[in-house]
Short mmCIF file of C-alpha atoms in Angstrom, two decimals:
data_model
loop_
_atom_site.label_atom_id
_atom_site.label_comp_id
_atom_site.label_asym_id
_atom_site.label_seq_id
_atom_site.Cartn_x
_atom_site.Cartn_y
_atom_site.Cartn_z
CA UNK A 1 33.44 -19.08 36.87
CA UNK A 2 31.77 -19.43 33.35
CA UNK A 3 29.08 -17.45 34.90
CA UNK A 4 31.45 -14.84 36.04
CA UNK A 5 32.57 -14.55 32.20
CA UNK A 6 28.88 -14.04 30.96
CA UNK A 7 28.08 -11.47 33.60
CA UNK A 8 31.08 -9.54 32.39
CA UNK A 9 30.53 -9.86 28.64
CA UNK A 10 26.70 -8.89 29.41
CA UNK A 11 28.07 -5.66 31.19
CA UNK A 12 30.10 -4.84 28.09
CA UNK A 13 26.86 -5.51 25.68
CA UNK A 14 25.35 -3.49 27.73
CA UNK A 15 27.22 -0.28 28.15
CA UNK A 16 27.59 -0.18 24.44
CA UNK A 17 24.00 -0.65 23.50
CA UNK A 18 23.25 2.60 25.83
CA UNK A 19 25.39 4.58 22.84
CA UNK A 20 23.13 3.61 20.37
CA UNK A 21 19.53 3.88 20.91
CA UNK A 22 17.57 1.28 19.41
CA UNK A 23 14.72 2.45 16.32
CA UNK A 24 11.35 2.95 18.42
CA UNK A 25 9.10 3.25 15.05
CA UNK A 26 8.49 -0.69 15.23
CA UNK A 27 8.69 -1.40 18.50
CA UNK A 28 5.04 -2.35 19.32
CA UNK A 29 4.90 -3.51 15.63
CA UNK A 30 4.21 -7.19 15.56
CA UNK A 31 2.75 -9.54 12.72
CA UNK A 32 1.24 -13.09 13.26
CA UNK A 33 1.08 -15.05 10.08
CA UNK A 34 -1.40 -17.37 11.41
CA UNK A 35 -3.63 -14.56 11.31
CA UNK A 36 -2.54 -12.59 8.27
CA UNK A 37 -3.41 -16.11 5.82
CA UNK A 38 -6.84 -15.33 7.10
CA UNK A 39 -9.55 -13.90 4.30
CA UNK A 40 -11.68 -11.20 6.29
CA UNK A 41 -15.33 -11.93 4.98
CA UNK A 42 -17.13 -8.78 4.08
CA UNK A 43 -18.57 -6.45 6.94
CA UNK A 44 -21.01 -4.30 7.91
CA UNK A 45 -23.89 -5.77 5.35
CA UNK A 46 -26.25 -6.71 7.13
CA UNK A 47 -27.50 -3.26 9.22
CA UNK A 48 -28.43 -2.00 5.73
CA UNK A 49 -30.80 -4.66 4.82
CA UNK A 50 -34.81 -3.69 5.14
CA UNK A 51 -37.92 -5.40 4.23
CA UNK A 52 -35.83 -7.66 2.42
CA UNK A 53 -34.02 -5.70 0.56
CA UNK A 54 -30.09 -3.81 0.56
CA UNK A 55 -30.92 -0.17 1.09
CA UNK A 56 -28.20 2.28 0.61
CA UNK A 57 -27.46 5.16 -0.08
CA UNK A 58 -24.50 6.76 -1.93
CA UNK A 59 -22.35 7.61 1.38
CA UNK A 60 -23.51 3.57 2.37
CA UNK A 61 -22.19 2.44 -1.38
CA UNK A 62 -18.56 4.07 -0.38
CA UNK A 63 -18.18 2.98 3.11
CA UNK A 64 -19.07 -0.72 1.95
CA UNK A 65 -16.47 -0.39 -1.27
CA UNK A 66 -13.87 0.64 1.14
CA UNK A 67 -14.78 -2.05 3.85
CA UNK A 68 -14.92 -4.80 1.79
CA UNK A 69 -14.17 -4.22 -1.90
CA UNK A 70 -11.41 -6.68 -2.76
CA UNK A 71 -9.01 -4.47 -4.94
CA UNK A 72 -9.05 -1.78 -1.87
CA UNK A 73 -8.12 -4.22 0.46
CA UNK A 74 -4.82 -5.29 -2.32
CA UNK A 75 -3.79 -1.64 -2.66
CA UNK A 76 -3.59 -1.03 1.31
CA UNK A 77 -1.36 -4.12 1.61
CA UNK A 78 1.00 -2.45 -0.69
CA UNK A 79 1.56 0.39 2.02
CA UNK A 80 1.85 -2.81 4.63
CA UNK A 81 4.86 -3.72 2.79
CA UNK A 82 6.38 -0.64 2.45
CA UNK A 83 5.99 -0.47 6.81
CA UNK A 84 8.16 -3.17 6.47
CA UNK A 85 10.46 -2.28 4.42
CA UNK A 86 11.16 0.49 6.73
CA UNK A 87 11.45 -1.73 9.52
CA UNK A 88 14.25 -4.03 7.30
CA UNK A 89 15.94 -0.56 6.67
CA UNK A 90 17.26 0.06 10.35
CA UNK A 91 18.64 -3.66 9.96
CA UNK A 92 22.67 -2.52 9.38
CA UNK A 93 22.19 -1.16 12.68
CA UNK A 94 20.52 -3.88 14.83
CA UNK A 95 23.53 -5.36 17.57
CA UNK A 96 24.60 -8.58 16.73
CA UNK A 97 25.54 -11.14 19.85
CA UNK A 98 27.84 -14.00 18.46
CA UNK A 99 28.87 -17.19 20.88
CA UNK A 100 30.94 -20.45 20.10
CA UNK A 101 32.59 -23.01 21.95
CA UNK A 102 35.24 -25.56 20.34
CA UNK A 103 36.70 -28.56 21.97
CA UNK A 104 39.33 -30.13 20.49
CA UNK A 105 41.63 -33.35 21.30
CA UNK A 106 44.78 -34.18 19.71
CA UNK A 107 46.87 -36.72 20.16
CA UNK A 108 50.14 -37.22 17.89
CA UNK A 109 53.47 -39.33 17.90
CA UNK A 110 56.15 -37.49 19.37
CA UNK A 111 59.31 -36.42 17.21
CA UNK A 112 61.12 -34.65 19.47
CA UNK A 113 62.18 -35.04 23.43
CA UNK A 114 61.19 -31.33 23.39
CA UNK A 115 57.37 -32.13 23.24
CA UNK A 116 57.63 -33.33 27.07
CA UNK A 117 55.61 -37.10 26.27
CA UNK A 118 56.30 -40.14 24.14
CA UNK A 119 52.55 -39.58 23.16
CA UNK A 120 51.97 -35.85 23.02
CA UNK A 121 48.00 -35.64 23.75
CA UNK A 122 46.03 -31.87 24.27
CA UNK A 123 42.50 -30.90 25.14
CA UNK A 124 41.99 -27.42 24.04
CA UNK A 125 38.35 -25.92 25.01
CA UNK A 126 37.79 -22.43 23.35
CA UNK A 127 34.74 -20.33 24.09
CA UNK A 128 34.37 -16.58 22.49
CA UNK A 129 31.68 -14.17 22.69
CA UNK A 130 31.50 -10.86 20.72
CA UNK A 131 28.85 -7.82 20.42
CA UNK A 132 28.92 -5.72 17.38
CA UNK A 133 27.26 -2.80 16.09
CA UNK A 134 26.59 -0.21 13.53
CA UNK A 135 26.67 3.23 14.29
CA UNK A 136 24.67 6.11 12.28
CA UNK A 137 27.95 7.79 11.81
CA UNK A 138 29.74 4.61 10.22
CA UNK A 139 31.26 3.73 13.33
CA UNK A 140 31.51 -0.13 13.52
CA UNK A 141 31.69 -1.18 17.47
CA UNK A 142 33.15 -4.45 18.34
CA UNK A 143 33.46 -6.18 21.96
CA UNK A 144 34.81 -9.64 22.48
CA UNK A 145 35.36 -12.07 25.30
CA UNK A 146 37.10 -14.75 24.51
CA UNK A 147 38.70 -18.07 27.07
CA UNK A 148 40.50 -20.80 26.36
CA UNK A 149 41.46 -23.48 28.40
CA UNK A 150 44.43 -25.97 26.84
CA UNK A 151 45.91 -29.48 28.92
CA UNK A 152 48.74 -31.62 28.13
CA UNK A 153 50.59 -34.23 28.76
CA UNK A 154 53.24 -32.55 28.03
CA UNK A 155 56.37 -32.25 31.00
CA UNK A 156 57.17 -28.89 29.53
CA UNK A 157 54.19 -27.11 30.59
CA UNK A 158 53.70 -24.81 33.30
CA UNK A 159 50.29 -24.10 33.62
CA UNK A 160 48.57 -27.19 33.42
CA UNK A 161 45.65 -26.90 32.46
CA UNK A 162 46.58 -23.51 31.57
CA UNK A 163 43.40 -21.24 31.48
CA UNK A 164 44.07 -17.45 29.37
CA UNK A 165 41.10 -15.38 28.65
CA UNK A 166 41.04 -11.86 26.52
CA UNK A 167 38.80 -8.83 26.55
CA UNK A 168 39.67 -6.86 23.70
CA UNK A 169 37.45 -3.52 22.23
CA UNK A 170 37.96 -2.61 18.20
CA UNK A 171 36.37 0.56 16.60
CA UNK A 172 36.28 1.32 12.90
CA UNK A 173 35.75 4.72 11.02
CA UNK A 174 35.85 5.15 7.31
CA UNK A 175 37.19 8.53 6.66
CA UNK A 176 35.95 9.53 3.13
CA UNK A 177 33.78 6.97 1.52
CA UNK A 178 30.60 6.21 3.76
CA UNK A 179 31.49 8.49 6.53
CA UNK A 180 29.01 10.46 8.16
CA UNK A 181 25.40 9.91 8.89
CA UNK A 182 24.13 10.79 5.41
CA UNK A 183 25.69 7.88 3.55
CA UNK A 184 24.50 5.39 6.59
CA UNK A 185 20.94 6.78 7.39
CA UNK A 186 19.81 7.44 3.42
CA UNK A 187 18.09 3.57 3.27
CA UNK A 188 16.21 4.96 6.02
CA UNK A 189 15.34 8.16 4.63
CA UNK A 190 14.43 6.32 1.03
CA UNK A 191 12.53 3.66 3.09
CA UNK A 192 10.51 6.19 4.90
CA UNK A 193 9.59 8.16 1.56
CA UNK A 194 8.81 5.08 0.29
CA UNK A 195 6.04 4.18 2.55
CA UNK A 196 4.87 7.99 2.35
CA UNK A 197 4.49 7.72 -1.72
CA UNK A 198 2.96 4.10 -0.73
CA UNK A 199 0.65 6.32 1.28
CA UNK A 200 -0.14 8.62 -1.59
CA UNK A 201 -0.34 6.09 -4.09
CA UNK A 202 -2.96 3.93 -2.33
CA UNK A 203 -4.86 7.39 -1.95
CA UNK A 204 -4.79 7.67 -5.50
CA UNK A 205 -6.08 4.05 -5.76
CA UNK A 206 -8.76 5.05 -3.21
CA UNK A 207 -9.76 8.45 -5.37
CA UNK A 208 -10.08 5.91 -8.38
CA UNK A 209 -12.03 3.19 -6.83
CA UNK A 210 -14.50 5.94 -4.90
CA UNK A 211 -14.69 7.03 -8.36
CA UNK A 212 -15.74 3.62 -9.74
CA UNK A 213 -18.29 2.84 -7.34
CA UNK A 214 -20.10 6.36 -7.56
CA UNK A 215 -20.48 5.73 -11.16
CA UNK A 216 -21.85 1.93 -10.84
CA UNK A 217 -24.41 3.30 -8.22
CA UNK A 218 -25.67 5.39 -10.64
CA UNK A 219 -25.14 3.18 -13.29
CA UNK A 220 -27.74 0.95 -11.55
CA UNK A 221 -29.76 3.98 -10.79
CA UNK A 222 -29.84 4.89 -14.62
CA UNK A 223 -30.88 1.06 -15.10
CA UNK A 224 -34.04 1.21 -12.42
CA UNK A 225 -35.21 4.63 -13.49
CA UNK A 226 -34.66 3.51 -17.43
CA UNK A 227 -36.89 0.29 -16.79
CA UNK A 228 -39.63 2.45 -14.78
CA UNK A 229 -39.86 4.65 -17.68
CA UNK A 230 -39.83 1.57 -20.50
CA UNK A 231 -42.60 0.20 -18.64
CA UNK A 232 -44.71 3.36 -17.89
CA UNK A 233 -44.45 3.45 -22.36
CA UNK A 234 -44.84 -0.35 -22.23
CA UNK A 235 -48.35 0.17 -19.89
CA UNK A 236 -49.49 3.33 -22.41
CA UNK A 237 -48.78 1.19 -25.34
CA UNK A 238 -51.25 -1.42 -23.74
CA UNK A 239 -53.88 0.87 -22.96
CA UNK A 240 -53.91 1.95 -26.94
CA UNK A 241 -53.51 -1.63 -27.47
CA UNK A 242 -56.78 -2.42 -25.64
CA UNK A 243 -58.95 0.62 -26.76
CA UNK A 244 -57.94 0.06 -30.87
CA UNK A 245 -58.88 -3.54 -29.71
CA UNK A 246 -62.61 -2.60 -28.38
CA UNK A 247 -62.78 -0.31 -31.55
CA UNK A 248 -62.37 -3.43 -33.72
CA UNK A 249 -65.09 -5.15 -31.69
CA UNK A 250 -67.15 -2.32 -32.03
CA UNK A 251 -66.59 -2.44 -36.01
CA UNK A 252 -65.05 1.16 -35.35
CA UNK A 253 -61.79 0.21 -37.09
CA UNK A 254 -60.35 -1.32 -39.65
CA UNK A 255 -58.96 -5.30 -39.00
CA UNK A 256 -55.69 -3.51 -40.53
CA UNK A 257 -55.71 -0.56 -38.17
CA UNK A 258 -54.70 -2.02 -34.91
CA UNK A 259 -52.01 -4.22 -36.36
CA UNK A 260 -49.67 -0.59 -35.62
CA UNK A 261 -50.95 -0.51 -31.64
CA UNK A 262 -50.15 -4.63 -31.26
CA UNK A 263 -46.55 -3.93 -32.81
CA UNK A 264 -45.80 -1.15 -30.52
CA UNK A 265 -46.30 -3.30 -27.32
CA UNK A 266 -44.14 -6.15 -29.03
CA UNK A 267 -41.58 -3.90 -29.11
CA UNK A 268 -42.02 -1.99 -26.05
CA UNK A 269 -41.97 -5.60 -24.40
CA UNK A 270 -38.96 -6.27 -26.03
CA UNK A 271 -37.11 -2.94 -24.18
CA UNK A 272 -38.35 -3.73 -21.04
CA UNK A 273 -36.54 -7.53 -21.24
CA UNK A 274 -33.68 -5.92 -22.28
CA UNK A 275 -33.86 -2.97 -19.68
CA UNK A 276 -34.49 -5.87 -16.96
CA UNK A 277 -31.09 -7.77 -17.73
CA UNK A 278 -29.35 -4.42 -18.21
CA UNK A 279 -30.22 -3.66 -15.28
CA UNK A 280 -29.31 -7.09 -13.61
CA UNK A 281 -25.89 -6.52 -14.58
CA UNK A 282 -25.64 -3.25 -13.02
CA UNK A 283 -26.64 -4.77 -9.74
CA UNK A 284 -24.14 -7.64 -10.03
CA UNK A 285 -21.40 -5.51 -10.64
CA UNK A 286 -22.41 -3.36 -8.22
CA UNK A 287 -22.72 -5.93 -5.60
CA UNK A 288 -19.09 -7.17 -6.46
CA UNK A 289 -17.55 -3.46 -6.10
CA UNK A 290 -19.09 -3.02 -2.20
CA UNK A 291 -18.83 -6.68 -1.04
CA UNK A 292 -22.01 -8.13 -1.59
CA UNK A 293 -21.76 -11.30 -3.41
CA UNK A 294 -19.63 -12.91 -0.91
CA UNK A 295 -22.05 -13.48 1.37
CA UNK A 296 -24.52 -15.65 -0.58
CA UNK A 297 -27.38 -14.57 1.96
CA UNK A 298 -26.98 -10.95 1.00
CA UNK A 299 -26.03 -11.55 -2.79
CA UNK A 300 -29.87 -12.56 -3.57
CA UNK A 301 -31.18 -9.29 -1.80
CA UNK A 302 -32.75 -6.60 -4.31
CA UNK A 303 -31.19 -3.10 -3.91
CA UNK A 304 -32.69 -0.28 -2.80
CA UNK A 305 -30.71 2.73 -3.51
CA UNK A 306 -32.13 5.77 -2.03
CA UNK A 307 -29.86 8.66 -3.41
CA UNK A 308 -31.86 10.94 -5.30
CA UNK A 309 -30.44 11.36 -8.84
CA UNK A 310 -31.93 15.49 -9.31
CA UNK A 311 -30.20 18.36 -9.45
CA UNK A 312 -30.69 20.26 -6.91
CA UNK A 313 -30.93 24.22 -7.51
CA UNK A 314 -29.12 25.44 -10.36
CA UNK A 315 -26.07 22.46 -9.03
CA UNK A 316 -22.22 23.01 -8.64
CA UNK A 317 -20.91 25.46 -10.51
CA UNK A 318 -16.79 26.68 -10.58
CA UNK A 319 -14.00 27.83 -13.08
CA UNK A 320 -11.22 25.93 -14.41
CA UNK A 321 -8.47 27.87 -12.50
CA UNK A 322 -9.87 27.31 -9.38
CA UNK A 323 -10.37 23.38 -9.95
CA UNK A 324 -6.68 23.66 -11.46
CA UNK A 325 -5.95 25.30 -8.13
CA UNK A 326 -7.63 22.57 -6.50
CA UNK A 327 -5.93 19.39 -8.16
CA UNK A 328 -2.43 20.50 -7.89
CA UNK A 329 -2.95 20.91 -4.23
CA UNK A 330 -5.02 18.09 -3.42
CA UNK A 331 -4.39 15.30 -5.92
CA UNK A 332 -2.43 12.38 -4.08
CA UNK A 333 -0.12 11.83 -7.54
CA UNK A 334 1.68 14.80 -7.08
CA UNK A 335 2.78 14.08 -3.73
CA UNK A 336 3.83 10.28 -4.65
CA UNK A 337 6.19 12.07 -7.72
CA UNK A 338 7.46 14.59 -5.02
CA UNK A 339 8.59 11.89 -2.88
CA UNK A 340 10.09 9.85 -5.52
CA UNK A 341 11.81 12.95 -6.65
CA UNK A 342 13.17 13.43 -3.04
CA UNK A 343 14.54 9.81 -2.99
CA UNK A 344 16.51 10.29 -6.58
CA UNK A 345 18.11 13.40 -5.59
CA UNK A 346 19.37 10.76 -2.37
CA UNK A 347 20.32 8.21 -4.92
CA UNK A 348 22.52 10.55 -6.07
CA UNK A 349 23.82 11.74 -3.43
CA UNK A 350 24.89 8.25 -2.61
CA UNK A 351 26.12 7.48 -5.83
CA UNK A 352 28.50 10.40 -5.84
CA UNK A 353 29.33 8.98 -2.55
CA UNK A 354 30.76 6.08 -3.97
CA UNK A 355 32.90 7.35 -6.39
CA UNK A 356 35.06 8.34 -3.01
CA UNK A 357 38.11 6.05 -2.34
CA UNK A 358 38.25 4.32 0.86
CA UNK A 359 40.38 5.71 3.65
CA UNK A 360 39.07 3.34 6.95
CA UNK A 361 41.02 3.73 10.78
CA UNK A 362 40.69 0.76 12.72
CA UNK A 363 42.06 0.92 16.52
CA UNK A 364 41.83 -1.77 19.40
CA UNK A 365 42.50 -2.47 22.42
CA UNK A 366 42.51 -5.51 24.61
CA UNK A 367 43.65 -6.96 28.20
CA UNK A 368 45.03 -10.60 28.65
CA UNK A 369 44.83 -12.88 31.52
CA UNK A 370 46.43 -16.21 32.64
CA UNK A 371 45.29 -18.98 35.23
CA UNK A 372 45.53 -22.31 35.89
CA UNK A 373 47.06 -25.00 37.74
CA UNK A 374 50.83 -23.89 38.30
CA UNK A 375 53.40 -26.41 37.98
CA UNK A 376 56.56 -26.79 38.76
CA UNK A 377 58.97 -29.63 36.66
CA UNK A 378 62.52 -28.38 38.07
CA UNK A 379 62.59 -31.91 40.46
CA UNK A 380 62.26 -33.54 37.28
CA UNK A 381 58.56 -35.23 38.50
CA UNK A 382 55.97 -32.32 38.08
CA UNK A 383 54.54 -30.70 40.74
CA UNK A 384 51.25 -28.36 41.37
CA UNK A 385 52.68 -24.93 43.26
CA UNK A 386 49.44 -23.60 43.33
CA UNK A 387 45.54 -24.33 41.70
CA UNK A 388 44.16 -21.89 39.82
CA UNK A 389 41.32 -21.35 37.15
CA UNK A 390 39.06 -19.22 35.03
CA UNK A 391 38.41 -16.82 37.60
CA UNK A 392 41.97 -16.11 38.41
CA UNK A 393 42.01 -15.61 34.46
CA UNK A 394 39.25 -13.32 34.58
CA UNK A 395 40.83 -11.26 37.37
CA UNK A 396 43.43 -10.43 35.75
CA UNK A 397 41.45 -8.82 32.85
CA UNK A 398 40.81 -6.00 35.14
CA UNK A 399 44.45 -5.50 36.44
CA UNK A 400 45.01 -4.36 32.70
CA UNK A 401 48.77 -5.87 33.69
CA UNK A 402 48.93 -7.37 29.92
CA UNK A 403 47.55 -5.02 27.37
CA UNK A 404 47.75 -4.95 23.46
CA UNK A 405 46.64 -2.25 20.94
CA UNK A 406 47.04 -0.31 17.84
CA UNK A 407 45.68 0.92 15.01
CA UNK A 408 45.42 0.43 11.55
CA UNK A 409 44.69 3.01 8.36
CA UNK A 410 43.86 1.31 4.92
CA UNK A 411 43.32 3.34 1.92
CA UNK A 412 42.26 1.72 -0.78
CA UNK A 413 42.20 4.00 -4.39
CA UNK A 414 40.06 2.37 -7.42
CA UNK A 415 42.07 3.58 -10.43
CA UNK A 416 38.87 3.16 -12.43
CA UNK A 417 35.49 3.05 -10.68
CA UNK A 418 33.45 2.07 -14.03
CA UNK A 419 30.35 1.23 -11.55
CA UNK A 420 29.94 4.00 -9.04
CA UNK A 421 29.87 5.88 -12.56
CA UNK A 422 27.69 3.96 -13.72
CA UNK A 423 24.99 4.26 -10.79
CA UNK A 424 25.45 7.43 -11.14
CA UNK A 425 24.43 8.33 -14.39
CA UNK A 426 21.66 5.62 -13.92
CA UNK A 427 20.57 8.07 -10.45
CA UNK A 428 20.44 10.85 -12.95
CA UNK A 429 18.91 9.72 -15.45
CA UNK A 430 16.22 8.29 -13.05
CA UNK A 431 16.04 11.61 -12.01
CA UNK A 432 15.22 13.31 -15.66
CA UNK A 433 12.94 10.07 -15.89
CA UNK A 434 10.91 11.35 -12.47
CA UNK A 435 10.86 15.39 -14.03
CA UNK A 436 9.22 13.73 -17.07
CA UNK A 437 6.77 12.04 -15.28
CA UNK A 438 5.91 14.64 -12.80
CA UNK A 439 5.23 16.88 -16.07
CA UNK A 440 3.27 14.22 -17.85
CA UNK A 441 0.64 13.82 -14.81
CA UNK A 442 0.43 18.03 -14.84
CA UNK A 443 -0.57 17.59 -18.22
CA UNK A 444 -2.63 14.59 -17.53
CA UNK A 445 -4.50 15.87 -14.56
CA UNK A 446 -4.98 19.55 -16.25
CA UNK A 447 -6.85 17.60 -19.21
CA UNK A 448 -9.27 15.77 -16.94
CA UNK A 449 -9.56 18.85 -14.74
CA UNK A 450 -11.03 20.73 -17.81
CA UNK A 451 -12.71 17.91 -19.52
CA UNK A 452 -14.44 17.46 -16.06
CA UNK A 453 -15.30 21.28 -15.95
CA UNK A 454 -17.10 21.31 -19.43
CA UNK A 455 -18.45 17.86 -18.95
CA UNK A 456 -20.68 19.57 -15.80
CA UNK A 457 -21.46 23.19 -17.52
CA UNK A 458 -22.54 20.46 -20.41
CA UNK A 459 -24.67 18.18 -18.30
CA UNK A 460 -26.11 21.20 -16.49
CA UNK A 461 -27.46 22.68 -19.41
CA UNK A 462 -29.23 19.29 -21.05
CA UNK A 463 -30.87 18.54 -17.54
CA UNK A 464 -32.44 21.97 -18.41
CA UNK A 465 -32.92 21.25 -22.04
CA UNK A 466 -34.22 17.45 -21.00
CA UNK A 467 -37.15 18.85 -18.80
CA UNK A 468 -38.51 21.24 -21.04
CA UNK A 469 -37.85 18.77 -23.71
CA UNK A 470 -39.82 16.02 -21.53
CA UNK A 471 -42.90 18.83 -20.56
CA UNK A 472 -43.31 18.94 -24.15
CA UNK A 473 -43.71 15.55 -25.07
CA UNK A 474 -45.95 14.98 -22.47
CA UNK A 475 -48.68 17.72 -23.34
CA UNK A 476 -47.85 17.01 -27.03
CA UNK A 477 -49.25 13.34 -26.05
CA UNK A 478 -51.85 15.00 -24.31
CA UNK A 479 -52.82 16.89 -27.09
CA UNK A 480 -52.56 13.53 -29.72
CA UNK A 481 -54.62 11.63 -27.22
CA UNK A 482 -57.70 13.90 -26.97
CA UNK A 483 -57.78 14.41 -31.10
CA UNK A 484 -57.68 10.51 -31.26
CA UNK A 485 -60.56 10.48 -29.37
CA UNK A 486 -62.14 13.16 -31.04
CA UNK A 487 -61.35 10.98 -34.20
CA UNK A 488 -59.42 13.76 -36.03
CA UNK A 489 -56.19 11.91 -35.79
CA UNK A 490 -55.19 8.49 -35.95
CA UNK A 491 -53.38 5.75 -33.85
CA UNK A 492 -50.41 6.55 -35.42
CA UNK A 493 -49.69 10.15 -34.17
CA UNK A 494 -50.58 8.70 -30.89
CA UNK A 495 -48.46 6.05 -30.72
CA UNK A 496 -45.77 8.69 -31.97
CA UNK A 497 -46.35 10.92 -29.41
CA UNK A 498 -45.79 8.09 -26.99
CA UNK A 499 -42.48 7.03 -28.20
CA UNK A 500 -41.25 10.35 -28.30
CA UNK A 501 -42.51 11.05 -24.40
CA UNK A 502 -40.55 7.97 -23.54
CA UNK A 503 -37.50 8.91 -25.42
CA UNK A 504 -38.09 12.85 -23.46
CA UNK A 505 -38.20 10.50 -20.17
CA UNK A 506 -34.99 8.57 -20.97
CA UNK A 507 -33.06 12.10 -21.90
CA UNK A 508 -34.10 13.32 -18.83
CA UNK A 509 -33.21 10.30 -17.16
CA UNK A 510 -29.58 10.16 -18.68
CA UNK A 511 -29.20 14.19 -18.29
CA UNK A 512 -29.60 14.03 -14.49
CA UNK A 513 -27.46 10.63 -14.24
CA UNK A 514 -24.48 12.38 -16.45
CA UNK A 515 -24.75 15.12 -13.93
CA UNK A 516 -24.46 13.27 -11.05
CA UNK A 517 -21.03 11.56 -12.81
CA UNK A 518 -20.10 14.67 -13.76
CA UNK A 519 -19.84 16.00 -10.08
CA UNK A 520 -18.24 12.82 -9.20
CA UNK A 521 -15.51 13.48 -11.86
CA UNK A 522 -15.21 16.75 -11.17
CA UNK A 523 -14.19 15.92 -7.49
CA UNK A 524 -12.37 12.89 -8.79
CA UNK A 525 -10.12 15.38 -10.81
CA UNK A 526 -9.36 18.07 -8.15
CA UNK A 527 -8.31 15.13 -5.58
CA UNK A 528 -11.80 16.42 -3.45
CA UNK A 529 -13.51 13.24 -3.91
CA UNK A 530 -11.54 11.67 -1.06
CA UNK A 531 -12.71 14.73 1.58
CA UNK A 532 -15.89 14.56 -0.16
CA UNK A 533 -16.74 11.09 1.04
CA UNK A 534 -15.19 11.88 4.87
CA UNK A 535 -12.22 9.23 3.94
CA UNK A 536 -9.02 9.68 6.10
CA UNK A 537 -6.29 7.78 5.04
CA UNK A 538 -3.94 8.15 8.22
CA UNK A 539 -0.20 8.95 7.84
CA UNK A 540 1.87 6.16 8.53
#
C-alpha cells in the first residue's frame, strides 16, 4: 500500500515537472573538489629546450605565459566563479521534494465517559510528501500526498484503526509585484551578463598580461644586447691598453700616458659587471612570467631569445583616427562596461517592481479518502464489520467523492515603502556612476592610444637617427685609430671615440627595443594584441 502511495505521488511529480523544463546550461557541468585542490604545474617547457638552453621566440613566450603564468590562472578563475553564480541563479526554479513521517503515541487519564475508555490510548502515524516548484511566470505550484493512520482503544471509534488520505494541488500567482517573466528571470539575466562581463574582464587582464610578458621579453633582449655592446667596448679598451703597454715597454710613451687607457679598462669592466647582473634580474623576472621558475630543472637553464629586434622595412604606420576606431571596437573594457550598464537598467526595473503592492491569488483543490477496519459497537461489544487499509483510502481519492477546494485573494499595500524607494535610488545612482566610468574609460583609452601612436612615430625616427649615429661613430673611431697609429693624435681621442661608439650602439639597441615596445603598446591600446598573438577566449 505504501508502494501505491509512492507511485501516486511520483505520477503527480512527473506531471508537474513536465510543465517546466529544467535549464540545460549546466546540465553536464560537474565539479570535482579533489581535482580542484590540485595545483597544475608548468607545462610545455621541455619542448623548448635545445642544446641545454631554453630557446624561445616571442610567440613561444606568449604561449607559455598563457599556459603557466599564475596571475593569468587566478584571473581565469573569476570567470569560473561567474559560471557558478549563473548556475545558482536557476536555483529558485529547482523543484523541491519533501517527505516526513511522524508517529505519536499518547496515553492520558480519562475525564469523561465520552472518551470511550478508562485510560484513552492513541497511536497516530502521519506521513506527508509534497512537491513544489516555482515557474518563470511567478506561479508557485505545489502538490502533496498525505496519509494518517490512527489506532485507539475508544469504544466509540467507527474505524479502528482509521486511515485517511489526501491529495491536494495548489497554485499561487502574483498579480502585481513579481508578476510575469521579467522580475522572476531578472536574476538569471543579470548572472548571464555577469558571466559575459567576467569574460570581458578576463580578456582585458589577458591583454595586460601579454603586454607585460612581451615587455619583459624585450627587457631580456635589451639587457643581452647591451651586455654584448659593453663587452665589445671592453675588448676595444683592452686592445688599446695592451698597445700602450707595449709602447711603454719600448719607451715610446711616458708612464703617465698609460693611466688613461688602464682607467678605461677598469671602468668598462665595471659596466660589464653591472650589465651582467641587470641581465640576470631581467631573466629571473621573465622566467617567473612564463612559469619557468616553477621547475628546478628548467629554472637553471640559460635563455636563448630568438626574436629579432631590428625594425623591418619602414615599420608599422597608423593614424590616431584609425587606432581610436579600432580601440573603441576591440577593447574588452568597453564590453565589460556595456554589460554592467545593461545590468543597471535591469536593477532599476526590479527596484521599480518592488514599489508595487502585493496582490496574490491562491487556489487549491484536494481529494480525501477514508479506510481502515469498520467497527460496529451498537451491540455493546465492538465487532469488526469489514477490514480495510491504505489501499481503500487511496481508491477513494480517484473517485473524488470528498473534494475540498477554494481560493484566496490577498492584497498588501505598504503605506510607505522606504526600503524599495532606497533600492530604486541606489540603482539610479549606480547607473549614473557606471556612465561616468564609461566616459572615464573612453578618455583613458583615447589618451593611451594617442600616446602609443606618438611613441611609435618617435621610435621609428629614433631608430633611423640611431643608425646614422652608430655609422658615424664607427667611422670616427676608425679615423682616430688611424691618426693615433700615425702619431698625430693621442690615446685620449681614441678612447673617447670608443666611448662614443659604445654609446651610439647602446642608443641603437635602445631605439630598436623601444620600437618593438611601441608596436606592442599600440596593439595593447587598440585591443589588437590578443588577436595578433592568435589568442582565443571562448564565449561562456
